[in-house]
Coordinates of C-alpha atoms in Angstrom, one line a residue:
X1 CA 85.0 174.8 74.8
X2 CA 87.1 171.6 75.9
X3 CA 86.9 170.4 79.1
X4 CA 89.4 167.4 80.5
X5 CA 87.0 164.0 81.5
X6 CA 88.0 162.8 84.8
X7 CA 89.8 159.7 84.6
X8 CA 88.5 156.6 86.3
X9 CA 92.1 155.3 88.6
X10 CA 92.8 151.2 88.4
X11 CA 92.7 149.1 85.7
X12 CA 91.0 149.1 82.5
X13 CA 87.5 147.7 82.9
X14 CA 87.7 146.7 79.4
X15 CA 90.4 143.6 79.5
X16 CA 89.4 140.7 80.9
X17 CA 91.4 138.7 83.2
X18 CA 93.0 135.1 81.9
X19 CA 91.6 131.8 83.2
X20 CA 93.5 130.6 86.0
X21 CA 94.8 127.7 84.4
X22 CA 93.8 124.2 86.0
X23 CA 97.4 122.9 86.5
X24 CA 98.3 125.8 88.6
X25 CA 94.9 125.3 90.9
X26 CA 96.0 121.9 91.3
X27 CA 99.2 122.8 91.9
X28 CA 98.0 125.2 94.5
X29 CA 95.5 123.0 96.3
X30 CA 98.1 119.9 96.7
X31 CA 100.4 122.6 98.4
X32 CA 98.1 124.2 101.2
X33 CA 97.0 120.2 102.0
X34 CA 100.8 119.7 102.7
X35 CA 100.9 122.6 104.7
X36 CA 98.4 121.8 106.8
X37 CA 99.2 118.3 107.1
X38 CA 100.9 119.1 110.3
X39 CA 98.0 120.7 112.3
X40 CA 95.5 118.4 110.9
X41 CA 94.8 116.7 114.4
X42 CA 94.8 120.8 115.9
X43 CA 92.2 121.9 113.3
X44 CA 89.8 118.5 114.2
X45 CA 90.3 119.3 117.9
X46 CA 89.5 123.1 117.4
X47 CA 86.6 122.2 115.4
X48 CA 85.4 120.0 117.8
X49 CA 86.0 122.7 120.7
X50 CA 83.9 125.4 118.7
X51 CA 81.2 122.8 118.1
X52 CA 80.3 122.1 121.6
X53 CA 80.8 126.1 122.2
X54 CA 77.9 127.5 119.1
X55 CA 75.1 125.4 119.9
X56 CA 72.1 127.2 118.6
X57 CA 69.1 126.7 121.6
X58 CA 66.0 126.9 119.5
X59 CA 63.5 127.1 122.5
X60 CA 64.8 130.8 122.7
X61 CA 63.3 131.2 119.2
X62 CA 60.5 129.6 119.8
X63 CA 60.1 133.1 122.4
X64 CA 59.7 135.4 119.0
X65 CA 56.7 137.1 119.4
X66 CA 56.1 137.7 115.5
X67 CA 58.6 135.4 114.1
X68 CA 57.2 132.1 113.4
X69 CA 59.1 128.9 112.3
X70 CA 56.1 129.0 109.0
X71 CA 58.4 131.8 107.9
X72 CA 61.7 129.9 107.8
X73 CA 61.0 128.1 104.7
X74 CA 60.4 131.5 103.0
X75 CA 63.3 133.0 104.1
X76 CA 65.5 130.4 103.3
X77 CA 64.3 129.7 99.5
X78 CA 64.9 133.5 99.1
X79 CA 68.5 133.3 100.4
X80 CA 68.8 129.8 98.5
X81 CA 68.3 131.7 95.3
X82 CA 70.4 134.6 95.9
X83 CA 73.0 132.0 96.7
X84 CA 72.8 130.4 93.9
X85 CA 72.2 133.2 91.4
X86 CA 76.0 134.7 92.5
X87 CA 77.2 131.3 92.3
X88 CA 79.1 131.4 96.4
X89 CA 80.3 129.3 97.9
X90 CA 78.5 126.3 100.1
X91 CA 80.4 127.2 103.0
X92 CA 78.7 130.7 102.5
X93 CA 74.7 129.4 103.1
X94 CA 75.2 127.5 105.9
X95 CA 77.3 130.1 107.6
X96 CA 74.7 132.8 107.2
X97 CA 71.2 130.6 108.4
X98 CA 74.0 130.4 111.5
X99 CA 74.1 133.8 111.6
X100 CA 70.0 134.2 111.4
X101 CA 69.4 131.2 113.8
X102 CA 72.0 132.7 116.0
X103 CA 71.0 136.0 116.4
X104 CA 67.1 135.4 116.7
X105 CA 67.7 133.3 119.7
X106 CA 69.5 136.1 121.5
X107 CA 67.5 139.7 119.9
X108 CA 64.1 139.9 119.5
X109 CA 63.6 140.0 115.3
X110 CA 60.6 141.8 113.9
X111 CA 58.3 140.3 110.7
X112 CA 59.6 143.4 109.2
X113 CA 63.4 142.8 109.4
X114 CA 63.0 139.3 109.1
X115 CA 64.4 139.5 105.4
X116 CA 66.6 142.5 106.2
X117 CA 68.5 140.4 108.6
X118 CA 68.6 137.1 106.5
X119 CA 69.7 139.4 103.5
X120 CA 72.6 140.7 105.8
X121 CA 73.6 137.5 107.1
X122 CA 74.0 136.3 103.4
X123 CA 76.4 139.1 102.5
X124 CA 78.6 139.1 106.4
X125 CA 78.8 135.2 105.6
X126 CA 80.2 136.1 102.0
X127 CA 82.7 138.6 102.6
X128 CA 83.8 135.9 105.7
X129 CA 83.9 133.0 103.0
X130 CA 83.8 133.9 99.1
X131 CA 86.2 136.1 97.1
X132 CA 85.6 140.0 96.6
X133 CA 84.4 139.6 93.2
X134 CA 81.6 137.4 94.2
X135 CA 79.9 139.2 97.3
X136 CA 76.7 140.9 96.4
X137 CA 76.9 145.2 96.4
X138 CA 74.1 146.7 98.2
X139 CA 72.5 148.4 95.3
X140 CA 72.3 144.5 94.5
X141 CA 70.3 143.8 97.9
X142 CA 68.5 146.7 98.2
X143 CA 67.1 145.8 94.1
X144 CA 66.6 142.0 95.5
X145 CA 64.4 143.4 98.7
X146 CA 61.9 145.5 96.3
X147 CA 63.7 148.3 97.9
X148 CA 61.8 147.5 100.7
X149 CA 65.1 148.5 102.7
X150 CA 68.1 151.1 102.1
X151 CA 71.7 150.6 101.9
X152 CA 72.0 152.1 105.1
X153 CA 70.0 149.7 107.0
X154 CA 72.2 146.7 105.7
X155 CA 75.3 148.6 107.2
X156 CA 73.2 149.2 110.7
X157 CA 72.0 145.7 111.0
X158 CA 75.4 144.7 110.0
X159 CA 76.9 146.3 112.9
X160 CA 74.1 145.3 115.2
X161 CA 74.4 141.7 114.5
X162 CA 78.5 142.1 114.4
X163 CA 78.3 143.2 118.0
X164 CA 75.7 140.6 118.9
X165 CA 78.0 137.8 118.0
X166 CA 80.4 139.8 119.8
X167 CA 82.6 139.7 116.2
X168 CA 83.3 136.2 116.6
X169 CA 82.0 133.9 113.2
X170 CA 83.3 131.1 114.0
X171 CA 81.5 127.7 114.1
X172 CA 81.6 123.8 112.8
X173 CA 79.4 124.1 109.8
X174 CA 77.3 121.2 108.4
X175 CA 79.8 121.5 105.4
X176 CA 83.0 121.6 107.7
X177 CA 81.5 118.2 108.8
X178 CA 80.5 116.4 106.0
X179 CA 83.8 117.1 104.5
X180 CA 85.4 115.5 107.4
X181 CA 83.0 112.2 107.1
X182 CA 83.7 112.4 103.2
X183 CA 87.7 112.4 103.8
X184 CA 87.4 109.7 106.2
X185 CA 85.4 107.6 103.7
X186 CA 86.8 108.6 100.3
X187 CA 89.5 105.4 100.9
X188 CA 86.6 102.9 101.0
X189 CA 85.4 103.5 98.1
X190 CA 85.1 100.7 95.2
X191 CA 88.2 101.0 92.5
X192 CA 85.7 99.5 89.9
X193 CA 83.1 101.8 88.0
X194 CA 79.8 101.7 89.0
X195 CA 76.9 102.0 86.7
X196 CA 74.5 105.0 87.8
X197 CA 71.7 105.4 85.8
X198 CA 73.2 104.9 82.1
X199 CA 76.3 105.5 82.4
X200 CA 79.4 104.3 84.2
X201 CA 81.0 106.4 87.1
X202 CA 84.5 106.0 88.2
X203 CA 85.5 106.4 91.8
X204 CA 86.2 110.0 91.2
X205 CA 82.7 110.6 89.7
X206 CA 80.9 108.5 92.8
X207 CA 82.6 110.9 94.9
X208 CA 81.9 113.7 93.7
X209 CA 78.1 112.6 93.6
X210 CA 78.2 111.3 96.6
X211 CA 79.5 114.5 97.9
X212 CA 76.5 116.6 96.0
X213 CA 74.0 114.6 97.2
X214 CA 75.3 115.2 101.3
X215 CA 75.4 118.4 100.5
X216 CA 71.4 118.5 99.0
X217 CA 70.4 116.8 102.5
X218 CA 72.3 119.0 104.6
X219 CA 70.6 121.8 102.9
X220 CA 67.5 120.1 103.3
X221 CA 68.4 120.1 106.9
X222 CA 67.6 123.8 107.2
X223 CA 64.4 124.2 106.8
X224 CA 63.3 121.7 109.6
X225 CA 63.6 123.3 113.8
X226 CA 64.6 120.2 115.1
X227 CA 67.4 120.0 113.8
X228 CA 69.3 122.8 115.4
X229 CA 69.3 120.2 118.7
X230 CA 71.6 118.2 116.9
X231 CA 75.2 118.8 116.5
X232 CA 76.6 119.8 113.1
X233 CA 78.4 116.9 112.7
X234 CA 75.6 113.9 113.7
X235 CA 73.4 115.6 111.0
X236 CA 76.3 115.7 108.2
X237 CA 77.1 112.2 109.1
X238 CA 73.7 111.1 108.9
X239 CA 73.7 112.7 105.1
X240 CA 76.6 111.2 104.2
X241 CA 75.6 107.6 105.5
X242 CA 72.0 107.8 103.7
X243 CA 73.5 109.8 100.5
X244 CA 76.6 106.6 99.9
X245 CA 73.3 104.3 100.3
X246 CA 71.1 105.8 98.2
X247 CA 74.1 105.6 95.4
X248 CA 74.7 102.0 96.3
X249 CA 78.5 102.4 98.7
X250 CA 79.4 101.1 101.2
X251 CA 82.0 103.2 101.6
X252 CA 80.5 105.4 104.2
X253 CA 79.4 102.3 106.0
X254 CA 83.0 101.2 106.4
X255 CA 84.2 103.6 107.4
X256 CA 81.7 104.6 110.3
X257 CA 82.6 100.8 111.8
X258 CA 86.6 101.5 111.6
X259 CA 86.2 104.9 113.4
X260 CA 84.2 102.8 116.2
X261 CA 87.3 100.8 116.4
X262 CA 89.7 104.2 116.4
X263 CA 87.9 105.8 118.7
X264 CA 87.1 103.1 121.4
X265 CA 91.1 101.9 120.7
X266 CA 91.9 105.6 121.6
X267 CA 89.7 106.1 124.6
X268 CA 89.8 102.5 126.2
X269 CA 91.0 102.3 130.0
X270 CA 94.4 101.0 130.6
X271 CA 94.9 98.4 133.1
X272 CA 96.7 98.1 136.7
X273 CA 99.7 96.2 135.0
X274 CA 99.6 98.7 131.7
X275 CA 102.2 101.6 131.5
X276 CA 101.6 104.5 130.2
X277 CA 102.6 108.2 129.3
X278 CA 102.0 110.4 132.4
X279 CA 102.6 113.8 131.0
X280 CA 99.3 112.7 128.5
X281 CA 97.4 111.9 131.5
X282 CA 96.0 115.8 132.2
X283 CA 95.4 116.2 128.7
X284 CA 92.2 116.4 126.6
X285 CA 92.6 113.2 124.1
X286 CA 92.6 113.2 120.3
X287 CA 88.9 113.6 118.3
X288 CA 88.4 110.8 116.3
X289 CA 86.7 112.0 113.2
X290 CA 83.8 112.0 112.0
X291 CA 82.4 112.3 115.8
X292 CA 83.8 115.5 116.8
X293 CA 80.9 115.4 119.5
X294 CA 82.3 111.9 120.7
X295 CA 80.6 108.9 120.3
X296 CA 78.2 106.9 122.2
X297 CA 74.8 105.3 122.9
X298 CA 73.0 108.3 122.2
X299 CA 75.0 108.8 118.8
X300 CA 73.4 106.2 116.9
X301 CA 70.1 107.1 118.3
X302 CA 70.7 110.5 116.6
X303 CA 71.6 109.2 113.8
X304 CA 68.1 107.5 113.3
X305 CA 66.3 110.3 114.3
X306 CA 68.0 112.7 111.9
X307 CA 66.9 110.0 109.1
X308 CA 63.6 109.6 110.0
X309 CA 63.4 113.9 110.0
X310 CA 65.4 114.0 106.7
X311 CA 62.9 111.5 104.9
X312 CA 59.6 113.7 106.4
X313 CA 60.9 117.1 105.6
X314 CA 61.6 115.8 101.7
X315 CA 58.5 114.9 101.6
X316 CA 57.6 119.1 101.9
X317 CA 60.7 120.1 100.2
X318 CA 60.8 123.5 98.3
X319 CA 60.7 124.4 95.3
X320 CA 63.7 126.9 95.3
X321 CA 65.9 123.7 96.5
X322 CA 64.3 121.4 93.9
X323 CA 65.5 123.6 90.8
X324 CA 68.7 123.9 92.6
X325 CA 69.2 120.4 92.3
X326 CA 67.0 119.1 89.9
X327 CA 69.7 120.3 86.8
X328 CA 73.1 120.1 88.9
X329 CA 75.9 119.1 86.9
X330 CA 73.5 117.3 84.1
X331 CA 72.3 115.2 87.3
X332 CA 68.7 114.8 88.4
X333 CA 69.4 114.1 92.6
X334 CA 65.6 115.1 93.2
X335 CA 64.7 112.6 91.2
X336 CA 67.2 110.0 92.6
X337 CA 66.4 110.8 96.1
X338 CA 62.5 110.5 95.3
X339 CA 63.1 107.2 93.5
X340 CA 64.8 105.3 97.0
X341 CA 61.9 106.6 98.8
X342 CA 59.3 105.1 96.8
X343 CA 61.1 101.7 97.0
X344 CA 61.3 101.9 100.7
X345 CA 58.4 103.1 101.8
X346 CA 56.8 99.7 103.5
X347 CA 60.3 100.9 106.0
X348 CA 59.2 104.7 105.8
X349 CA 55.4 104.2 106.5
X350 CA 55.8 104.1 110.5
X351 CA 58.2 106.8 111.0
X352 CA 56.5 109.5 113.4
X353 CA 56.2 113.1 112.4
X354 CA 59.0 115.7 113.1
X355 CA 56.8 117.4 115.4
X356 CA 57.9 113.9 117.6
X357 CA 60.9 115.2 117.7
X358 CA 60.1 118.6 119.6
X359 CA 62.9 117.7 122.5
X360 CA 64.8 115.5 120.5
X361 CA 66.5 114.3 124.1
X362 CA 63.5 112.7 125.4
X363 CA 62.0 111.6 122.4
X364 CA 62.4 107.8 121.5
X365 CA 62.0 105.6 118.9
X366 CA 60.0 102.3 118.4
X367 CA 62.6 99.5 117.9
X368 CA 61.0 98.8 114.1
X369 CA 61.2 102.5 113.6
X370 CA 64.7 102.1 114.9
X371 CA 65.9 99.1 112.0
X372 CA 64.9 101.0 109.3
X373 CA 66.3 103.8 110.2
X374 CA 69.6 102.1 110.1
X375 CA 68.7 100.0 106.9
X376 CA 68.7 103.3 105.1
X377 CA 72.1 104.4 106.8
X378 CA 73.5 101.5 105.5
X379 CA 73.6 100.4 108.5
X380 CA 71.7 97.3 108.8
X381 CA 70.9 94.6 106.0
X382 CA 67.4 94.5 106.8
X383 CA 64.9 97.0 107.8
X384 CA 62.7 94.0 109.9
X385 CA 63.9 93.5 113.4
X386 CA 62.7 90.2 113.4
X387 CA 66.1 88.7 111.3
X388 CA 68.3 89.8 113.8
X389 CA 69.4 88.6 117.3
X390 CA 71.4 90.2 120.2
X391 CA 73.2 87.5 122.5
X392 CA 74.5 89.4 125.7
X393 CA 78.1 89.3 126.0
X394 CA 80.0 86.9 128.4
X395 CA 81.1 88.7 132.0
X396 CA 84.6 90.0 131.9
X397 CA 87.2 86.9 131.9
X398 CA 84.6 84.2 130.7
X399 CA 86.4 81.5 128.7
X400 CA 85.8 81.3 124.7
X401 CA 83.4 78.5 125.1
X402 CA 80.4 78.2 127.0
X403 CA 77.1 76.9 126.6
X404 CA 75.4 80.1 127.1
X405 CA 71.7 80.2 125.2
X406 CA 70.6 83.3 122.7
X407 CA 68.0 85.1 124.3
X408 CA 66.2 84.1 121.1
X409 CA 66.6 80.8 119.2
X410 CA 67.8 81.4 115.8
X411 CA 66.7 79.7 112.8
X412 CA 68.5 76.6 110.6
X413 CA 69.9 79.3 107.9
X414 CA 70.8 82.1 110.3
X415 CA 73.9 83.3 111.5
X416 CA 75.9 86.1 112.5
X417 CA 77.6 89.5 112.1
X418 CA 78.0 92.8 113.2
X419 CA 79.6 96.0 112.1
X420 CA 79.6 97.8 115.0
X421 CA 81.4 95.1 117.3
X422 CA 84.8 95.8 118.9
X423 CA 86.0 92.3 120.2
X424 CA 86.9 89.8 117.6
X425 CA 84.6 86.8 118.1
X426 CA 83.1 84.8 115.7
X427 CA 79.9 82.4 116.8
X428 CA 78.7 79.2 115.4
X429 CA 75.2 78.0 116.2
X430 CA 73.6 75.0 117.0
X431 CA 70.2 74.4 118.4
X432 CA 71.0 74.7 121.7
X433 CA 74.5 76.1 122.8
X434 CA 76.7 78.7 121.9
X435 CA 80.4 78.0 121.2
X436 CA 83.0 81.1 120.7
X437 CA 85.8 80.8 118.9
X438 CA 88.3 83.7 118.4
X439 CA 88.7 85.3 115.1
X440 CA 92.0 86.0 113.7
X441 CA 90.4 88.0 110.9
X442 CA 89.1 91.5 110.4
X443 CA 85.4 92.7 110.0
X444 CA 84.2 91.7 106.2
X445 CA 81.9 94.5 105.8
X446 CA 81.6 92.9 102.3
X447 CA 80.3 89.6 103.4
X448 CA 78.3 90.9 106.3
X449 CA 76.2 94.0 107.3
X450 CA 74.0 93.9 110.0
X451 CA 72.8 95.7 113.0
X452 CA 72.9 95.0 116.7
X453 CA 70.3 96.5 119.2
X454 CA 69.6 96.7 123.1
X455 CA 67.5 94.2 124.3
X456 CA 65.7 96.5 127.4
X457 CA 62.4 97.3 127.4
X458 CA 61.9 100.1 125.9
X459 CA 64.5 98.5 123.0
X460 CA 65.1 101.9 121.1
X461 CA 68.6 102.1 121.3
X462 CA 71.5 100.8 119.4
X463 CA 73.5 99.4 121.7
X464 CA 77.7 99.7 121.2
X465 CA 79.4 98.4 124.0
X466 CA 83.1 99.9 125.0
X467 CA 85.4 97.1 125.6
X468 CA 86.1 96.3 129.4
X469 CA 89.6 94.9 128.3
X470 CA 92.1 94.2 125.4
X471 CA 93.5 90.8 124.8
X472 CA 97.2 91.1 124.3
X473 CA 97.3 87.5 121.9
X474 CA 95.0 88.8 119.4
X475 CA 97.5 90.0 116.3
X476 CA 98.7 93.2 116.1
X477 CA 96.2 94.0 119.5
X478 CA 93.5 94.4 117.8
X479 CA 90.2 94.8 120.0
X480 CA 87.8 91.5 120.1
X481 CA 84.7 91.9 118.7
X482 CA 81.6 91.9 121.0
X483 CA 79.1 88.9 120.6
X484 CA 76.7 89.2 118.6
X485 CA 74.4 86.9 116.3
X486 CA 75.5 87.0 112.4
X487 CA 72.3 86.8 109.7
X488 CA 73.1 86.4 106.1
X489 CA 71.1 88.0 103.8
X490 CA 70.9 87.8 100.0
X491 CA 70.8 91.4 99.7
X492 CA 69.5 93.1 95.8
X493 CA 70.4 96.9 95.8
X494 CA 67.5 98.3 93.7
X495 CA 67.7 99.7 90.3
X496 CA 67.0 103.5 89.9
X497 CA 66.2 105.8 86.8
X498 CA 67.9 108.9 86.3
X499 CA 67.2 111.9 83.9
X500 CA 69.5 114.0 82.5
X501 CA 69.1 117.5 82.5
X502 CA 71.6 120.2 80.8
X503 CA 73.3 121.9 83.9
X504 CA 72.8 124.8 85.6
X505 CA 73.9 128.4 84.3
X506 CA 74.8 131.5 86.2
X507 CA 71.9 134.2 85.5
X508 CA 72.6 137.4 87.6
X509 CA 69.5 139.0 85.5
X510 CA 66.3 140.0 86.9
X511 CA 64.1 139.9 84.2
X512 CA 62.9 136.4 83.6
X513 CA 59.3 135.3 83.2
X514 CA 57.9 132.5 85.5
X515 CA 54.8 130.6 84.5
X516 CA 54.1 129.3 88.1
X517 CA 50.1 129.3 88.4
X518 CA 50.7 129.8 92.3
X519 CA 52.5 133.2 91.8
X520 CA 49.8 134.1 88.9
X521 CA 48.4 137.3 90.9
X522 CA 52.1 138.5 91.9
X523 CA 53.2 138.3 88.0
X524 CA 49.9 140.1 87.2
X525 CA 50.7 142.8 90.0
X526 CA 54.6 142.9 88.5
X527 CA 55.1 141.9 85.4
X528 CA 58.5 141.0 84.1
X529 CA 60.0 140.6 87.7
X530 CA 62.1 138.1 88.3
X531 CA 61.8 134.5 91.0
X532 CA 63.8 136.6 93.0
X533 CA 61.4 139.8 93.1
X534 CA 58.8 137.6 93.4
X535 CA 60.2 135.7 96.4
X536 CA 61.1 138.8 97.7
X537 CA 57.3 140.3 97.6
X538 CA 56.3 137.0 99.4
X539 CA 58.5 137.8 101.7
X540 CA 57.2 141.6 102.4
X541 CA 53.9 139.9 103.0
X542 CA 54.7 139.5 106.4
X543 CA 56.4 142.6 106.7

């Protein structure tokens, strides 16, 4: 007898949906950047605001009694690979290891539901971020887990982390960062194509790589504890400085030394005789990007120490994050990135271990270790302190001219320059006197590149000096420069090979063979299970 089949309500499963076309997307994205043209300087000054507020205090993790920072790497190549295997977006990773690193420091985390809370954080962070079609079921999390968990305990540690953040996911991301720094910077970059490899690379194309690889060492980022002292946005500059270096711009370079100038222009101290706006006297003042967690001595030595942990923890980088960017977009940046190493290692070979960095507040660097470090932000033009001078500058109201020694004598062939300087002064040498004369000219970060250090004791720091006043005659009130000692130096960028490699496809299959030898017993225990199962068993082997 006939019986009517229950019909399935919404649309046929069968038709596929059209291509958004990539006029309209354009279309689209040029609009909402118009629209929020207007609250740019709002949505700097929020981010800022909810940077200082979602600071992650990692000696509270440090209290787990059965969660280890050993795990972490684990954990995150797991999550790495689900990420990547539903294609989300990169907003999506960072804002679930927030998620993890933010509620281990505040609940105590079993090795049992280590994996059960990363695996929820990953699919809160992509219903927050990614589209509906994109965020992982959880039939598709409980299969990834080795059914080690049900569906039901997703949707109670969902709620239990929910109400430990007190529903609030907000926070500056490492990518919210670097996308400031790279907006700031995307205006310095060179007009002419650039030769990468074996082929040329239009400013678009450097950007777009130059963006990539930012994004590889923020990722990198993750896996290393000392990192969560840092703000968001010192680590994400520090990426985007060493990434335009590594690809041979100076773009992010340039731009770091005219947001010293903004932001010391913005924040200087008016004088007895200046006028000024009273109602803006009570009021917080404007962020100047890309240091939404101001700027100041201490910034710069940050910087250096996020390089010198970004260069260690590469050296025991993943596998999951190698493949992830060993084939991205028919671009090799694992091989790139281990190239520049190699040719700097006589810089590299004095950096401490991260475990130096344990309180990354008292912890100080060794002045060499400190020139390097900002030879490889692009910072400096040689890694060798020796090449480089710091002449104190005059008192407040000293005359142009004085006959004032450098602390050290300079050579026949040295002079002068400095990127970081904010009073305009440009120095010619002789053997025994220095004479200032006032530059009417901008910084030439073209023509010169160097560094300029503090001359204490300890001599670890990277000394930028606020000015004390601005001089009115300069044109267009531009700031002077500070005093400092200009060194030229013939400087060769090196020459790096690059392999090609077709780019990555989506697989959301779970049935492919590995032929890893160190996951031989787990393939003989499983056969035909996928990286993912497999990282997932590793993972229950702390459970």
């Amino acid at each position: 007898m006939w019986s009517p089949q229950p019909q399935t309500m919404g649309p046929p499963k069968h038709i596929k949906p059209r291509p958004y076309h990539p006029t309209l997307e354009y279309l689209e994205t040029e609009a909402n950047k118009l629209c929020i043209s207007d609250y740019e300087q709002d949505i700097i000054n929020y981010l800022a605001l909810v940077q200082s507020q979602s600071l992650i205090n990692c000696s509270m993790i440090d209290l787990q009694p059965e969660i280890q920072w050993f795990m972490r790497p684990y954990l995150l190549d797991f999550l790495i690979e689900i990420h990547q295997s539903f294609r989300l977006q990169p907003q999506t990773l960072f804002l679930s290891v927030f998620i993890i690193d933010t509620y281990c420091s505040k609940r105590v985390v079993f090795k049992k539901h280590y994996q059960l809370v990363g695996c929820t954080a990953l699919w809160l962070a992509a219903k927050y971020e990614d589209k509906k079609s994109r965020v992982p079921t959880l039939k598709e999390l409980t299969i990834m887990c080795r059914n080690a968990y049900d569906s039901d305990m997703f949707v109670q540690m969902e709620k239990h982390i929910l109400a430990t953040m007190e529903w609030s996911l907000s926070f500056t991301s490492l990518e919210d960062s670097l996308q400031l720094s790279l907006t700031s910077a995307t205006q310095y970059i060179d007009e002419t194509p650039r030769k990468i490899g074996d082929k040329f690379h239009n400013k678009k194309n450097i950007a777009d790589k130059i963006q990539t690889l930012s994004r590889f060492l923020c990722e990198l980022s993750l896996y290393e504890r000392n990192f969560l002292q840092l703000p968001p946005s010192t680590t994400a500059l520090a990426c985007h400085l060493l990434a335009a270096n590594i690809l041979g711009s100076d773009s992010a370079a340039e731009a770091f030394e005219h947001a010293i100038n903004r932001y010391y222009a913005a924040n200087r101290e008016f004088d007895d005789d200046e006028t000024f706006d009273e109602d803006l006297e009570n009021m917080a003042p404007n962020v100047v990007l890309p240091f939404l967690a101001g700027f100041s001595d201490e910034t710069t030595d940050n910087l250096a120490k996020a390089v010198v942990m970004l260069i260690n923890t590469f050296k025991t980088c993943t596998e999951a994050l190698q493949n992830k960017y060993k084939n991205f977009d028919n671009f090799n940046y694992v091989e790139l990135l281990s190239d520049f190493i190699k040719k700097v290692q006589p810089c590299t070979q004095s950096f401490p271990e991260n475990s130096h960095f344990q309180n990354i507040t008292e912890s100080q660097l060794d002045s060499n270790v400190n020139y390097a470090a900002h030879y490889l932000l692009g910072l400096a033009s040689s890694p060798f302190p020796e090449t480089s001078f710091m002449v104190p500058p005059p008192p407040h109201g000293a005359p142009f001219s004085t006959n004032q020694a450098p602390l050290t004598p300079p050579s026949a062939s040295s002079t002068i320059s400095s990127v970081f300087s904010t009073d305009h002064y440009q120095h010619n040498y002789s053997n025994t006197s220095l004479s200032l004369t006032p530059s009417t000219s901008p910084m030439d970060h073209q023509q010169h590149k160097s560094i300029f250090y503090n001359s204490s004791a300890n001599n670890s720091a990277t000394m930028f000096k606020k000015p004390s006043s601005i001089d009115h005659a300069t044109p267009q009130g531009q700031p002077h420069h500070l005093h400092q000692v200009q060194t030229q130096y013939n400087h060769i960028p090196p020459t790096y090979t690059y392999s090609h490699i077709p780019a990555i496809k989506r697989q959301r299959g779970y049935g492919t063979n590995s032929n890893d030898d160190k996951n031989l017993e787990m393939r003989n225990s499983c056969p035909g299970s996928s990286p993912l199962a497999q990282r997932s068993q590793k993972m229950n082997l702390y459970t």
